[in-house]
């Protein structure tokens, strides 16, 4: 039975690196949603403020379903909105990668991201946006697995994913950035409007 594995999470948590390594290990087809959108022109306009294109989610859903159905191997789908555009009935498991906001901010700043993007992504990570979206669309118990990628190597992460796929056991929810930052009294340094 063909498995369809989603790798989602806030930008810069390590989705692409992990998903590609996972696909290689499984001999699976790797689908990157940013590439898919570009190749098939699945956009519906430009977001001027963010200098990014807006995805036509319906067109994306159709194209992705077609690619998954045609695949003859397992499929790994990589994208921060993968959970929203991959039909649940085609999805085997959703892995939501998480990265500590401190490490995430350092990383984004070292990459030269502008302030707007840094704090927008940090808010998304702190408020569990991708996890919430995953649970919203994929309601079957035990389907959504959260993995803390902080300070882990790609091999470790891939190992954890393979273990979940083999045993079927996954932890729904593991991190609480909001709680830990608040406890440390530094939430306002990370959650800026
Ligand atoms: N486990 C990891 N440990 C350290 N650095 C990582 C890890 N995974 C990814 N990276 C680095 O973090 C950056 C973002 O990774 P990437 O896979 O492109 O993230 P995403 O696809 O989620 O935006 C890359 O420069 C990558 O080399
Ligand atoms: Mg990526």
mmCIF file with all atom_site columns, N, CA and C and ligand atoms in Angstrom, residues 8-19 30 32 78-80 97 99 103 107 111 113 149-157, ligand 1:
data_model
loop_
_atom_site.group_PDB
_atom_site.id
_atom_site.type_symbol
_atom_site.label_atom_id
_atom_site.label_alt_id
_atom_site.label_comp_id
_atom_site.label_asym_id
_atom_site.label_entity_id
_atom_site.label_seq_id
_atom_site.pdbx_PDB_ins_code
_atom_site.Cartn_x
_atom_site.Cartn_y
_atom_site.Cartn_z
_atom_site.occupancy
_atom_site.B_iso_or_equiv
_atom_site.pdbx_formal_charge
_atom_site.auth_seq_id
_atom_site.auth_comp_id
_atom_site.auth_asym_id
_atom_site.auth_atom_id
_atom_site.pdbx_PDB_model_num
ATOM   1   N N   . UNK A 1 8   ? 5.416  18.998 7.348  1.00 0.00 ? 8   UNK A N   1
ATOM   2   C CA  . UNK A 1 8   ? 5.017  20.401 7.400  1.00 0.00 ? 8   UNK A CA  1
ATOM   3   C C   . UNK A 1 8   ? 5.692  21.102 8.573  1.00 0.00 ? 8   UNK A C   1
ATOM   4   N N   . UNK A 1 9   ? 5.447  22.396 8.718  1.00 0.00 ? 9   UNK A N   1
ATOM   5   C CA  . UNK A 1 9   ? 6.073  23.188 9.775  1.00 0.00 ? 9   UNK A CA  1
ATOM   6   C C   . UNK A 1 9   ? 6.373  24.590 9.261  1.00 0.00 ? 9   UNK A C   1
ATOM   7   N N   . UNK A 1 10  ? 6.648  25.468 10.199 1.00 0.00 ? 10  UNK A N   1
ATOM   8   C CA  . UNK A 1 10  ? 6.984  26.864 9.902  1.00 0.00 ? 10  UNK A CA  1
ATOM   9   C C   . UNK A 1 10  ? 8.215  26.930 8.983  1.00 0.00 ? 10  UNK A C   1
ATOM   10  N N   . UNK A 1 11  ? 8.301  27.931 8.100  1.00 0.00 ? 11  UNK A N   1
ATOM   11  C CA  . UNK A 1 11  ? 9.515  28.077 7.291  1.00 0.00 ? 11  UNK A CA  1
ATOM   12  C C   . UNK A 1 11  ? 10.786 28.034 8.155  1.00 0.00 ? 11  UNK A C   1
ATOM   13  N N   . UNK A 1 12  ? 11.785 27.339 7.663  1.00 0.00 ? 12  UNK A N   1
ATOM   14  C CA  . UNK A 1 12  ? 13.111 27.229 8.300  1.00 0.00 ? 12  UNK A CA  1
ATOM   15  C C   . UNK A 1 12  ? 13.228 26.200 9.421  1.00 0.00 ? 12  UNK A C   1
ATOM   16  N N   . UNK A 1 13  ? 12.198 25.412 9.650  1.00 0.00 ? 13  UNK A N   1
ATOM   17  C CA  . UNK A 1 13  ? 12.346 24.387 10.699 1.00 0.00 ? 13  UNK A CA  1
ATOM   18  C C   . UNK A 1 13  ? 13.156 23.190 10.218 1.00 0.00 ? 13  UNK A C   1
ATOM   19  N N   . UNK A 1 14  ? 13.309 23.059 8.906  1.00 0.00 ? 14  UNK A N   1
ATOM   20  C CA  . UNK A 1 14  ? 14.097 21.933 8.375  1.00 0.00 ? 14  UNK A CA  1
ATOM   21  C C   . UNK A 1 14  ? 13.288 20.929 7.554  1.00 0.00 ? 14  UNK A C   1
ATOM   22  N N   . UNK A 1 15  ? 12.139 21.370 7.051  1.00 0.00 ? 15  UNK A N   1
ATOM   23  C CA  . UNK A 1 15  ? 11.262 20.466 6.286  1.00 0.00 ? 15  UNK A CA  1
ATOM   24  C C   . UNK A 1 15  ? 11.953 19.876 5.057  1.00 0.00 ? 15  UNK A C   1
ATOM   25  N N   . UNK A 1 16  ? 12.506 20.759 4.224  1.00 0.00 ? 16  UNK A N   1
ATOM   26  C CA  . UNK A 1 16  ? 13.053 20.312 2.945  1.00 0.00 ? 16  UNK A CA  1
ATOM   27  C C   . UNK A 1 16  ? 14.222 19.357 3.142  1.00 0.00 ? 16  UNK A C   1
ATOM   28  N N   . UNK A 1 17  ? 15.128 19.724 4.044  1.00 0.00 ? 17  UNK A N   1
ATOM   29  C CA  . UNK A 1 17  ? 16.283 18.874 4.332  1.00 0.00 ? 17  UNK A CA  1
ATOM   30  C C   . UNK A 1 17  ? 15.821 17.495 4.807  1.00 0.00 ? 17  UNK A C   1
ATOM   31  N N   . UNK A 1 18  ? 14.884 17.486 5.747  1.00 0.00 ? 18  UNK A N   1
ATOM   32  C CA  . UNK A 1 18  ? 14.391 16.242 6.327  1.00 0.00 ? 18  UNK A CA  1
ATOM   33  C C   . UNK A 1 18  ? 13.575 15.432 5.316  1.00 0.00 ? 18  UNK A C   1
ATOM   34  N N   . UNK A 1 19  ? 12.682 16.104 4.606  1.00 0.00 ? 19  UNK A N   1
ATOM   35  C CA  . UNK A 1 19  ? 11.792 15.402 3.674  1.00 0.00 ? 19  UNK A CA  1
ATOM   36  C C   . UNK A 1 19  ? 12.572 14.755 2.531  1.00 0.00 ? 19  UNK A C   1
ATOM   37  N N   . UNK A 1 30  ? 9.517  12.560 -4.043 1.00 0.00 ? 30  UNK A N   1
ATOM   38  C CA  . UNK A 1 30  ? 9.545  13.770 -3.218 1.00 0.00 ? 30  UNK A CA  1
ATOM   39  C C   . UNK A 1 30  ? 8.800  14.884 -3.948 1.00 0.00 ? 30  UNK A C   1
ATOM   40  N N   . UNK A 1 32  ? 7.831  18.864 -3.588 1.00 0.00 ? 32  UNK A N   1
ATOM   41  C CA  . UNK A 1 32  ? 7.970  20.147 -2.889 1.00 0.00 ? 32  UNK A CA  1
ATOM   42  C C   . UNK A 1 32  ? 6.875  21.076 -3.403 1.00 0.00 ? 32  UNK A C   1
ATOM   43  N N   . UNK A 1 78  ? 6.362  17.967 0.885  1.00 0.00 ? 78  UNK A N   1
ATOM   44  C CA  . UNK A 1 78  ? 7.064  18.964 1.703  1.00 0.00 ? 78  UNK A CA  1
ATOM   45  C C   . UNK A 1 78  ? 6.478  20.363 1.476  1.00 0.00 ? 78  UNK A C   1
ATOM   46  N N   . UNK A 1 79  ? 5.948  20.958 2.548  1.00 0.00 ? 79  UNK A N   1
ATOM   47  C CA  . UNK A 1 79  ? 5.450  22.322 2.417  1.00 0.00 ? 79  UNK A CA  1
ATOM   48  C C   . UNK A 1 79  ? 4.749  22.781 3.677  1.00 0.00 ? 79  UNK A C   1
ATOM   49  N N   . UNK A 1 80  ? 4.819  24.090 3.975  1.00 0.00 ? 80  UNK A N   1
ATOM   50  C CA  . UNK A 1 80  ? 4.216  24.539 5.236  1.00 0.00 ? 80  UNK A CA  1
ATOM   51  C C   . UNK A 1 80  ? 2.693  24.521 5.206  1.00 0.00 ? 80  UNK A C   1
ATOM   52  N N   . UNK A 1 97  ? 7.132  19.444 11.955 1.00 0.00 ? 97  UNK A N   1
ATOM   53  C CA  . UNK A 1 97  ? 8.437  19.716 12.566 1.00 0.00 ? 97  UNK A CA  1
ATOM   54  C C   . UNK A 1 97  ? 8.381  21.018 13.338 1.00 0.00 ? 97  UNK A C   1
ATOM   55  N N   . UNK A 1 99  ? 10.665 23.888 15.843 1.00 0.00 ? 99  UNK A N   1
ATOM   56  C CA  . UNK A 1 99  ? 12.018 24.343 16.171 1.00 0.00 ? 99  UNK A CA  1
ATOM   57  C C   . UNK A 1 99  ? 11.908 25.456 17.197 1.00 0.00 ? 99  UNK A C   1
ATOM   58  N N   . UNK A 1 103 ? 16.268 29.365 18.594 1.00 0.00 ? 103 UNK A N   1
ATOM   59  C CA  . UNK A 1 103 ? 17.106 28.848 17.513 1.00 0.00 ? 103 UNK A CA  1
ATOM   60  C C   . UNK A 1 103 ? 16.581 29.317 16.152 1.00 0.00 ? 103 UNK A C   1
ATOM   61  N N   . UNK A 1 107 ? 18.525 31.656 13.467 1.00 0.00 ? 107 UNK A N   1
ATOM   62  C CA  . UNK A 1 107 ? 18.738 31.142 12.127 1.00 0.00 ? 107 UNK A CA  1
ATOM   63  C C   . UNK A 1 107 ? 18.204 32.112 11.069 1.00 0.00 ? 107 UNK A C   1
ATOM   64  N N   . UNK A 1 111 ? 20.207 34.433 8.208  1.00 0.00 ? 111 UNK A N   1
ATOM   65  C CA  . UNK A 1 111 ? 19.932 34.295 6.765  1.00 0.00 ? 111 UNK A CA  1
ATOM   66  C C   . UNK A 1 111 ? 19.584 35.640 6.156  1.00 0.00 ? 111 UNK A C   1
ATOM   67  N N   . UNK A 1 113 ? 16.756 37.451 6.793  1.00 0.00 ? 113 UNK A N   1
ATOM   68  C CA  . UNK A 1 113 ? 15.310 37.675 6.615  1.00 0.00 ? 113 UNK A CA  1
ATOM   69  C C   . UNK A 1 113 ? 14.959 39.061 7.138  1.00 0.00 ? 113 UNK A C   1
ATOM   70  N N   . UNK A 1 149 ? 12.473 19.349 16.249 1.00 0.00 ? 149 UNK A N   1
ATOM   71  C CA  . UNK A 1 149 ? 13.688 19.264 15.427 1.00 0.00 ? 149 UNK A CA  1
ATOM   72  C C   . UNK A 1 149 ? 14.849 20.059 16.031 1.00 0.00 ? 149 UNK A C   1
ATOM   73  N N   . UNK A 1 150 ? 14.582 20.758 17.129 1.00 0.00 ? 150 UNK A N   1
ATOM   74  C CA  . UNK A 1 150 ? 15.601 21.612 17.728 1.00 0.00 ? 150 UNK A CA  1
ATOM   75  C C   . UNK A 1 150 ? 16.874 20.841 18.058 1.00 0.00 ? 150 UNK A C   1
ATOM   76  N N   . UNK A 1 151 ? 17.979 21.328 17.542 1.00 0.00 ? 151 UNK A N   1
ATOM   77  C CA  . UNK A 1 151 ? 19.302 20.744 17.821 1.00 0.00 ? 151 UNK A CA  1
ATOM   78  C C   . UNK A 1 151 ? 19.450 19.277 17.418 1.00 0.00 ? 151 UNK A C   1
ATOM   79  N N   . UNK A 1 152 ? 18.603 18.825 16.524 1.00 0.00 ? 152 UNK A N   1
ATOM   80  C CA  . UNK A 1 152 ? 18.737 17.432 16.083 1.00 0.00 ? 152 UNK A CA  1
ATOM   81  C C   . UNK A 1 152 ? 19.370 17.380 14.703 1.00 0.00 ? 152 UNK A C   1
ATOM   82  N N   . UNK A 1 153 ? 20.049 16.285 14.421 1.00 0.00 ? 153 UNK A N   1
ATOM   83  C CA  . UNK A 1 153 ? 20.603 16.120 13.082 1.00 0.00 ? 153 UNK A CA  1
ATOM   84  C C   . UNK A 1 153 ? 19.505 15.584 12.164 1.00 0.00 ? 153 UNK A C   1
ATOM   85  N N   . UNK A 1 154 ? 19.739 15.725 10.869 1.00 0.00 ? 154 UNK A N   1
ATOM   86  C CA  . UNK A 1 154 ? 18.768 15.227 9.898  1.00 0.00 ? 154 UNK A CA  1
ATOM   87  C C   . UNK A 1 154 ? 18.590 13.707 10.069 1.00 0.00 ? 154 UNK A C   1
ATOM   88  N N   . UNK A 1 155 ? 19.692 13.018 10.293 1.00 0.00 ? 155 UNK A N   1
ATOM   89  C CA  . UNK A 1 155 ? 19.613 11.558 10.483 1.00 0.00 ? 155 UNK A CA  1
ATOM   90  C C   . UNK A 1 155 ? 18.744 11.185 11.679 1.00 0.00 ? 155 UNK A C   1
ATOM   91  N N   . UNK A 1 156 ? 18.897 11.935 12.764 1.00 0.00 ? 156 UNK A N   1
ATOM   92  C CA  . UNK A 1 156 ? 18.075 11.663 13.953 1.00 0.00 ? 156 UNK A CA  1
ATOM   93  C C   . UNK A 1 156 ? 16.589 11.848 13.639 1.00 0.00 ? 156 UNK A C   1
ATOM   94  N N   . UNK A 1 157 ? 16.294 12.952 12.935 1.00 0.00 ? 157 UNK A N   1
ATOM   95  C CA  . UNK A 1 157 ? 14.899 13.245 12.609 1.00 0.00 ? 157 UNK A CA  1
ATOM   96  C C   . UNK A 1 157 ? 14.303 12.185 11.695 1.00 0.00 ? 157 UNK A C   1
HETATM 97  N N1  . LIG B 2 .   ? 18.407 19.208 11.769 1.00 0.00 ? 1   LIG B N1  1
HETATM 98  C C1  . LIG B 2 .   ? 19.015 20.322 11.385 1.00 0.00 ? 1   LIG B C1  1
HETATM 99  N N2  . LIG B 2 .   ? 20.001 20.845 12.133 1.00 0.00 ? 1   LIG B N2  1
HETATM 100 C C2  . LIG B 2 .   ? 20.625 21.964 11.767 1.00 0.00 ? 1   LIG B C2  1
HETATM 101 N N3  . LIG B 2 .   ? 20.348 22.674 10.668 1.00 0.00 ? 1   LIG B N3  1
HETATM 102 C C3  . LIG B 2 .   ? 19.367 22.215 9.891  1.00 0.00 ? 1   LIG B C3  1
HETATM 103 C C4  . LIG B 2 .   ? 18.635 21.027 10.200 1.00 0.00 ? 1   LIG B C4  1
HETATM 104 N N4  . LIG B 2 .   ? 17.702 20.839 9.257  1.00 0.00 ? 1   LIG B N4  1
HETATM 105 C C5  . LIG B 2 .   ? 17.851 21.853 8.408  1.00 0.00 ? 1   LIG B C5  1
HETATM 106 N N5  . LIG B 2 .   ? 18.844 22.668 8.751  1.00 0.00 ? 1   LIG B N5  1
HETATM 107 C C6  . LIG B 2 .   ? 19.268 23.881 8.072  1.00 0.00 ? 1   LIG B C6  1
HETATM 108 O O1  . LIG B 2 .   ? 18.252 24.834 8.291  1.00 0.00 ? 1   LIG B O1  1
HETATM 109 C C7  . LIG B 2 .   ? 17.977 25.526 7.097  1.00 0.00 ? 1   LIG B C7  1
HETATM 110 C C8  . LIG B 2 .   ? 16.523 25.435 6.749  1.00 0.00 ? 1   LIG B C8  1
HETATM 111 O O2  . LIG B 2 .   ? 16.255 24.102 6.411  1.00 0.00 ? 1   LIG B O2  1
HETATM 112 P P1  . LIG B 2 .   ? 15.174 23.744 5.332  1.00 0.00 ? 1   LIG B P1  1
HETATM 113 O O3  . LIG B 2 .   ? 15.177 22.260 5.244  1.00 0.00 ? 1   LIG B O3  1
HETATM 114 O O4  . LIG B 2 .   ? 15.382 24.501 4.067  1.00 0.00 ? 1   LIG B O4  1
HETATM 115 O O5  . LIG B 2 .   ? 13.872 24.280 6.062  1.00 0.00 ? 1   LIG B O5  1
HETATM 116 P P2  . LIG B 2 .   ? 12.397 24.500 5.504  1.00 0.00 ? 1   LIG B P2  1
HETATM 117 O O6  . LIG B 2 .   ? 12.253 23.647 4.288  1.00 0.00 ? 1   LIG B O6  1
HETATM 118 O O7  . LIG B 2 .   ? 11.530 24.065 6.640  1.00 0.00 ? 1   LIG B O7  1
HETATM 119 O O8  . LIG B 2 .   ? 12.260 25.957 5.231  1.00 0.00 ? 1   LIG B O8  1
HETATM 120 C C9  . LIG B 2 .   ? 18.902 24.968 6.027  1.00 0.00 ? 1   LIG B C9  1
HETATM 121 O O9  . LIG B 2 .   ? 19.991 25.841 5.888  1.00 0.00 ? 1   LIG B O9  1
HETATM 122 C C10 . LIG B 2 .   ? 19.334 23.644 6.576  1.00 0.00 ? 1   LIG B C10 1
HETATM 123 O O10 . LIG B 2 .   ? 20.636 23.331 6.146  1.00 0.00 ? 1   LIG B O10 1
#
